[in-house]
Amino acid sequence: MDFNSEAFGLQLDAWLAEDLGTGDCSTLASIGADVQAHSRLLLKEDGVVAGLELASVLLRRVDPSLSITWQAEDGQYLLAGTLLGEVRGSARSLLSTERLMLNLMQHCSGIATATYRAVEIVRSVGSSTRILDTRKTLPGLRTLEKWAVRMGGGYNHRMGLYDMFMLKDNHIDTAGGIASAVAAVNQYRNDHDASLALEVETRSLEEVRQALACQGVQRIMLDNFSPEQIKEALAIIQGRAETEASGGIHLGNLKPYAETGVDFISLGALTHSVCALDISFKTRIV
């Protein structure tokens, strides 16, 4: 992810404006303009750090004169108590940027840590299954949240509605069934010279057979299937399409799904209900 891009810079400006408004009145009132300070960024619990580069961009956008030294890298799994880095400079700049920086870092690190744990569960059973995110992201934060998934060792599903054909239950029911929906997509592909991949959601073994009978289906989603049903579906598919398990899967029940050998497992919980990783930013006058 390009944290130095113009688009991301504008997003940072909007977030800063939301928090600072007409000014950080508490800091402006209590801290002199010439006061210098030293801040230490500490990891308070075990996990994957994601957001150090982002923090650098944010801090320097507020105050280019700040001195920043990191002792860790994005994507590292570290233990509680690790000193992530230090920042020196204007106390006003440090105090006014602290909360936005921590909010973003803690959220991204929480996502990266949850993803890391999911990937480790898959590895523990010797599976080559890949962990995917979903579109269950917060508006305005999708690119950042999906970057955090990559920092944890996961993979990104489609970024939005524009980069993959994905026929879900409502598409299929509205279009009159899997065969009709896939035929319409293939016609659209021809008419618009669209070479995007097509994934079809299935809710039963019968729907798996229907999707498999259609031309142009690259991936079959097995939605809300039990691990036993997934094994049955894989026996039917026999490698003729990629497979993805989804629906009701979380860290607590991930292992038996990984043991099936399905190609992908998508977890909405990586982004929509993740717990922030505890990180502190302690500032002292120098």
CSV table of C-alpha atoms in Angstrom, one decimal, residues 40-46 78-84 278:
chain,number,residue,atom,x,y,z
A,40,ARG,CA,7.9,5.7,23.2
A,41,LEU,CA,5.6,3.4,21.3
A,42,LEU,CA,5.2,0.1,23.2
A,43,LEU,CA,3.4,-3.1,22.3
A,44,LYS,CA,1.2,-4.1,25.3
A,45,GLU,CA,0.2,-7.6,24.0
A,46,ASP,CA,1.6,-10.3,21.7
A,78,LEU,CA,6.3,-9.5,18.5
A,79,LEU,CA,5.8,-10.1,22.2
A,80,ALA,CA,4.2,-7.8,24.8
A,81,GLY,CA,6.6,-5.2,26.1
A,82,THR,CA,8.5,-4.8,22.8
A,83,LEU,CA,9.6,-1.2,22.2
A,84,LEU,CA,8.4,-0.5,18.7
A,278,ASP,CA,-3.1,-2.9,22.6
